[in-house]
mmCIF file of C-alpha atoms in Angstrom:
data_model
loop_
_atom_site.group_PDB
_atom_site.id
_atom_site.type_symbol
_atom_site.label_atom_id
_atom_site.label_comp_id
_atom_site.label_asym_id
_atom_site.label_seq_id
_atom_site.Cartn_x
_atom_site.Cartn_y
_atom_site.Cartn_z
ATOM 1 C CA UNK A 73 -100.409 -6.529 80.538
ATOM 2 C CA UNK A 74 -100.494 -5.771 76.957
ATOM 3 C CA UNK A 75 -99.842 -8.541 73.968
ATOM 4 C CA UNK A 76 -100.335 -7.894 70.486
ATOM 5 C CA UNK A 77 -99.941 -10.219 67.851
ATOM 6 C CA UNK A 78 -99.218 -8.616 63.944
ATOM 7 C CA UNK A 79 -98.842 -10.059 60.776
ATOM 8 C CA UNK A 80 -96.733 -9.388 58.599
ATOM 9 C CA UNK A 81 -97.711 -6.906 55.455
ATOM 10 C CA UNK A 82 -95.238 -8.059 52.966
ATOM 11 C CA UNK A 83 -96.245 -11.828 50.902
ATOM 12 C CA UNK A 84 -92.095 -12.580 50.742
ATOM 13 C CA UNK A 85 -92.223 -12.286 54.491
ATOM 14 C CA UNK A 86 -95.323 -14.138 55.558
ATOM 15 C CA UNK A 87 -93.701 -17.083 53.273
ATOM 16 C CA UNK A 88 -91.164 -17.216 55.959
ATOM 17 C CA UNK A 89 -92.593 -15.807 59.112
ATOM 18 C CA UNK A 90 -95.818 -17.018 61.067
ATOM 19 C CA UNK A 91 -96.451 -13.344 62.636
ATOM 20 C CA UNK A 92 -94.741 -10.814 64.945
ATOM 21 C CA UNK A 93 -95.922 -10.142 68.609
ATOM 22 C CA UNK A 94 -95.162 -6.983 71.111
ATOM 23 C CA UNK A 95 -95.473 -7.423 74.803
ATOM 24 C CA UNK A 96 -95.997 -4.391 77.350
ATOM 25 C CA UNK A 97 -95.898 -6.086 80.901
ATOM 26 C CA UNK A 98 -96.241 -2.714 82.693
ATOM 27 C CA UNK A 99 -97.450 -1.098 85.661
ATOM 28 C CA UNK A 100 -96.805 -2.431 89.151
ATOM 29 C CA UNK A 101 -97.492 -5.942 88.788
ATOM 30 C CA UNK A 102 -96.110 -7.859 85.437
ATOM 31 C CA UNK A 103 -97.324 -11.398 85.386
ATOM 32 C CA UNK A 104 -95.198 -13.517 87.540
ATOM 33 C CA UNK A 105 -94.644 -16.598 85.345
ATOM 34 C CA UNK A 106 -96.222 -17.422 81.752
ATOM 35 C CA UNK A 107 -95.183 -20.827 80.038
ATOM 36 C CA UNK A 108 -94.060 -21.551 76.643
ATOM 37 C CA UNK A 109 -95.014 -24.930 75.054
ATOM 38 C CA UNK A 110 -92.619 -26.878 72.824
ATOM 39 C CA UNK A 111 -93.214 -26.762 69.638
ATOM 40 C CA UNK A 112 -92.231 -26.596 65.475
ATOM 41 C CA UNK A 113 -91.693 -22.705 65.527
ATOM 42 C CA UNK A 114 -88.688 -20.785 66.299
ATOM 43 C CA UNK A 115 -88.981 -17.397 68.351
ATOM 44 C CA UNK A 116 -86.508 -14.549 67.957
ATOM 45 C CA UNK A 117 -86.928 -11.766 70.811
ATOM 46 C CA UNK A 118 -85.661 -8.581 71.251
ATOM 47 C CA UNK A 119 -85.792 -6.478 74.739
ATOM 48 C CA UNK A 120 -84.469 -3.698 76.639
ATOM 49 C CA UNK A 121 -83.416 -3.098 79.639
ATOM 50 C CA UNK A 122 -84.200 -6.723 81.374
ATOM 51 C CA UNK A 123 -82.384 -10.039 80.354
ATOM 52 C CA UNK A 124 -83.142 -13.524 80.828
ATOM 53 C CA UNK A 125 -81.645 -16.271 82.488
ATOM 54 C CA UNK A 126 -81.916 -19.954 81.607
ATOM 55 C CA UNK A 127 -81.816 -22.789 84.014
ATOM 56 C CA UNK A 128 -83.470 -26.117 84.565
ATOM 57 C CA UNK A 129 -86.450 -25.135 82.228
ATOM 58 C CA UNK A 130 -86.928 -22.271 83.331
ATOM 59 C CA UNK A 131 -86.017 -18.535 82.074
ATOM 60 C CA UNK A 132 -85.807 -15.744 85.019
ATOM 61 C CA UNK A 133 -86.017 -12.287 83.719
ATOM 62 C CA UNK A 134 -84.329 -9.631 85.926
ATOM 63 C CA UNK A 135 -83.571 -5.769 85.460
ATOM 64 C CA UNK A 136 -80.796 -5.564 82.932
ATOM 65 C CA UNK A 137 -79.006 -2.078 80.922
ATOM 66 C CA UNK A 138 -78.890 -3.117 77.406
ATOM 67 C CA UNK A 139 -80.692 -3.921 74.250
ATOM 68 C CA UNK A 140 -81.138 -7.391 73.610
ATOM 69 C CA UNK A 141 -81.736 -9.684 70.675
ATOM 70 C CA UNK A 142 -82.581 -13.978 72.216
ATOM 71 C CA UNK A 143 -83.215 -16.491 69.625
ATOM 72 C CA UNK A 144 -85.137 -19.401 71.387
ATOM 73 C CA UNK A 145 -84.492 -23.377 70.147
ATOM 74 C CA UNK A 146 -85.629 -26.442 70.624
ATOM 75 C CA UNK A 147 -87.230 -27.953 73.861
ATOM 76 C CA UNK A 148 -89.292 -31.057 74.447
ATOM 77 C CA UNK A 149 -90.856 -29.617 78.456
ATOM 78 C CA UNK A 150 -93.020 -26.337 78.891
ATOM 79 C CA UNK A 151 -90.622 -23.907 79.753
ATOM 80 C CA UNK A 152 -91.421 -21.484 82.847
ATOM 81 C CA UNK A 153 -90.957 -17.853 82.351
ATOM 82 C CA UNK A 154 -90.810 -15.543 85.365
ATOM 83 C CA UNK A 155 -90.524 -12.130 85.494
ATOM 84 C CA UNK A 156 -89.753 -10.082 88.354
ATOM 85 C CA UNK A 157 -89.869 -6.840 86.391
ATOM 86 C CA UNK A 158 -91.970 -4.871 84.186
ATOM 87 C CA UNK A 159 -90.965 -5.734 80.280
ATOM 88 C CA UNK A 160 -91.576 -4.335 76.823
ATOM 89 C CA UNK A 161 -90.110 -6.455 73.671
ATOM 90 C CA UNK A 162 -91.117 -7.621 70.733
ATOM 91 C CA UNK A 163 -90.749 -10.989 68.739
ATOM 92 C CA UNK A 164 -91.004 -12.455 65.603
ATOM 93 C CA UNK A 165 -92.136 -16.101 64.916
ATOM 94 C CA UNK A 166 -90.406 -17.581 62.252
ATOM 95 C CA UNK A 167 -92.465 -20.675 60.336
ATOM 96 C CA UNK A 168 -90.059 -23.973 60.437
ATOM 97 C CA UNK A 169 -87.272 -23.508 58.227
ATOM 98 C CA UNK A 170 -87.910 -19.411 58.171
ATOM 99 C CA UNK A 171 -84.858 -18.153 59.712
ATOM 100 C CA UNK A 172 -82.891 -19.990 57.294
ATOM 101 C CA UNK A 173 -83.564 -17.247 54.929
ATOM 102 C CA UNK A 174 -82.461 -14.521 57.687
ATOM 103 C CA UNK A 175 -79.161 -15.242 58.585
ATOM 104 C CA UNK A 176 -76.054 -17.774 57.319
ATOM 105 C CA UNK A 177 -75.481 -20.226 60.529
ATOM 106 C CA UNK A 178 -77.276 -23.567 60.588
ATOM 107 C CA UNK A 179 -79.659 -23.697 63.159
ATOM 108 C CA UNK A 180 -77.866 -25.875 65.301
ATOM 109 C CA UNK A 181 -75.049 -23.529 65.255
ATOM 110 C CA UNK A 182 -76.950 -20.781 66.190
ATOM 111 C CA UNK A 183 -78.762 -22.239 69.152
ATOM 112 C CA UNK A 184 -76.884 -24.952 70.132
ATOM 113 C CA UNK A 185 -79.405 -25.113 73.471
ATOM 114 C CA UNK A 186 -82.547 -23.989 74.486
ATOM 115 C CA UNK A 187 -81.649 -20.086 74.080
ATOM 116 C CA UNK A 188 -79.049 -17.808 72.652
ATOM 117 C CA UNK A 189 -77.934 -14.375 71.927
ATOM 118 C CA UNK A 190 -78.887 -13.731 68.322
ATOM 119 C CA UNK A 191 -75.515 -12.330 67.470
ATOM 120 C CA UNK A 192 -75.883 -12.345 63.814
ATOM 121 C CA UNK A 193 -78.356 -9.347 63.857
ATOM 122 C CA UNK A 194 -75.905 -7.217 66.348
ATOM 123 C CA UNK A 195 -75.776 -4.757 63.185
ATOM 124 C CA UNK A 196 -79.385 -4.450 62.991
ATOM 125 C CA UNK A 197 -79.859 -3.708 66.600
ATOM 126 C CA UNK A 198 -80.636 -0.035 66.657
ATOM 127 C CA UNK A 199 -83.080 0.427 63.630
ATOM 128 C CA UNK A 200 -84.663 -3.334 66.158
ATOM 129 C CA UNK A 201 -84.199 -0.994 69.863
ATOM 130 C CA UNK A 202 -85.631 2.122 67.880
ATOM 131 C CA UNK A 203 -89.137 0.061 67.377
ATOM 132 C CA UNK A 204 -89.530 -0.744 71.094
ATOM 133 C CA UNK A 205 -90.429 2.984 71.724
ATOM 134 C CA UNK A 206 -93.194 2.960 69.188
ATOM 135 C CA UNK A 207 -96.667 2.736 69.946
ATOM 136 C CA UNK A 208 -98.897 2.598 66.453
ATOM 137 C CA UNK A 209 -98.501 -1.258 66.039
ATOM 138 C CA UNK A 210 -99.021 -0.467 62.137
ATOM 139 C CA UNK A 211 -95.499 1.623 62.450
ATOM 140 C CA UNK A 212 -93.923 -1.552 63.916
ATOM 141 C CA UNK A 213 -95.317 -3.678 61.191
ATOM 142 C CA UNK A 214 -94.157 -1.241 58.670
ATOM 143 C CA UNK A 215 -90.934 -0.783 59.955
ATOM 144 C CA UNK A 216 -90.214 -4.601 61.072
ATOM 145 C CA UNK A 217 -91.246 -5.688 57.363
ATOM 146 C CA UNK A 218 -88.178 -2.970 55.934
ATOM 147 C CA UNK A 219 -86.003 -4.424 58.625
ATOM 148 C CA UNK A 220 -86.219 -8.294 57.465
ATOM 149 C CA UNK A 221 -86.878 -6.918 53.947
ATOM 150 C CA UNK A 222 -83.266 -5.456 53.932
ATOM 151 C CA UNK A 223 -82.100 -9.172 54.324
ATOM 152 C CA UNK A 224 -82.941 -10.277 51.027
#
């Protein structure tokens, strides 16, 4: 199990964003349930090849075939997270109010419940899947910043 947390490089971005964080739940055994707390920040993931599945407070994560991009929203109870298969993504932690400056949608429009499907990036999704197969977390940065830069 592999986390990394990154700020980001650019001072227009970390106005906006809190930092950026890769997981690598390889190998054999990926953790079988981490929680998420509730809490002012709003998380925006993006995954391949598993996708998530949200019922009473939890999220299962199951062996999926596409590229992914989950925007999480608001919830007053931990939420459980299991996983039942190995699972590489990376997401970016917006500060409150952030992702206002990253797409057009209100909020509430966007995630009208605890999670969504972040369709408003679906054009971005490539140059996003192409960083999953990096491993030089300084590449990631570098490229992520360009990516959110080119929304400006």
């Amino acid at each position: 199990m592999k986390i990394q947390h990154i700020l980001p490089e650019s001072e227009i971005l970390q106005n906006h964003i809190a930092y950026y964080f890769t997981f690598d739940f390889a190998g054999a055994n990926p953790p079988k349930e981490l929680l998420s707390y509730p809490n002012h920040l709003h998380l925006v993931t993006f995954y391949n090849n598993f996708r998530s599945i949200y019922s009473e407070q939890q999220f299962n994560f199951q062996k999926g075939d596409k590229f992914n991009v989950d925007i999480l929203g608001r919830y007053t109870k931990p939420l459980v997270n299991r996983c039942s298969v190995p699972m590489k993504g990376i997401t970016i932690v917006f500060k409150p109010l952030g992702i206002n400056y990253f797409c057009a949608k209100s909020f509430n429009e966007l995630v009208p419940n605890v999670s969504a499907d972040f369709f408003l990036w679906n054009e971005k999704s490539f140059k996003l899947e192409e960083l999953l197969y990096i491993e030089d977390v300084s590449e990631i940065r570098k490229r992520l910043d360009s990516i959110l830069l080119s929304f400006y």
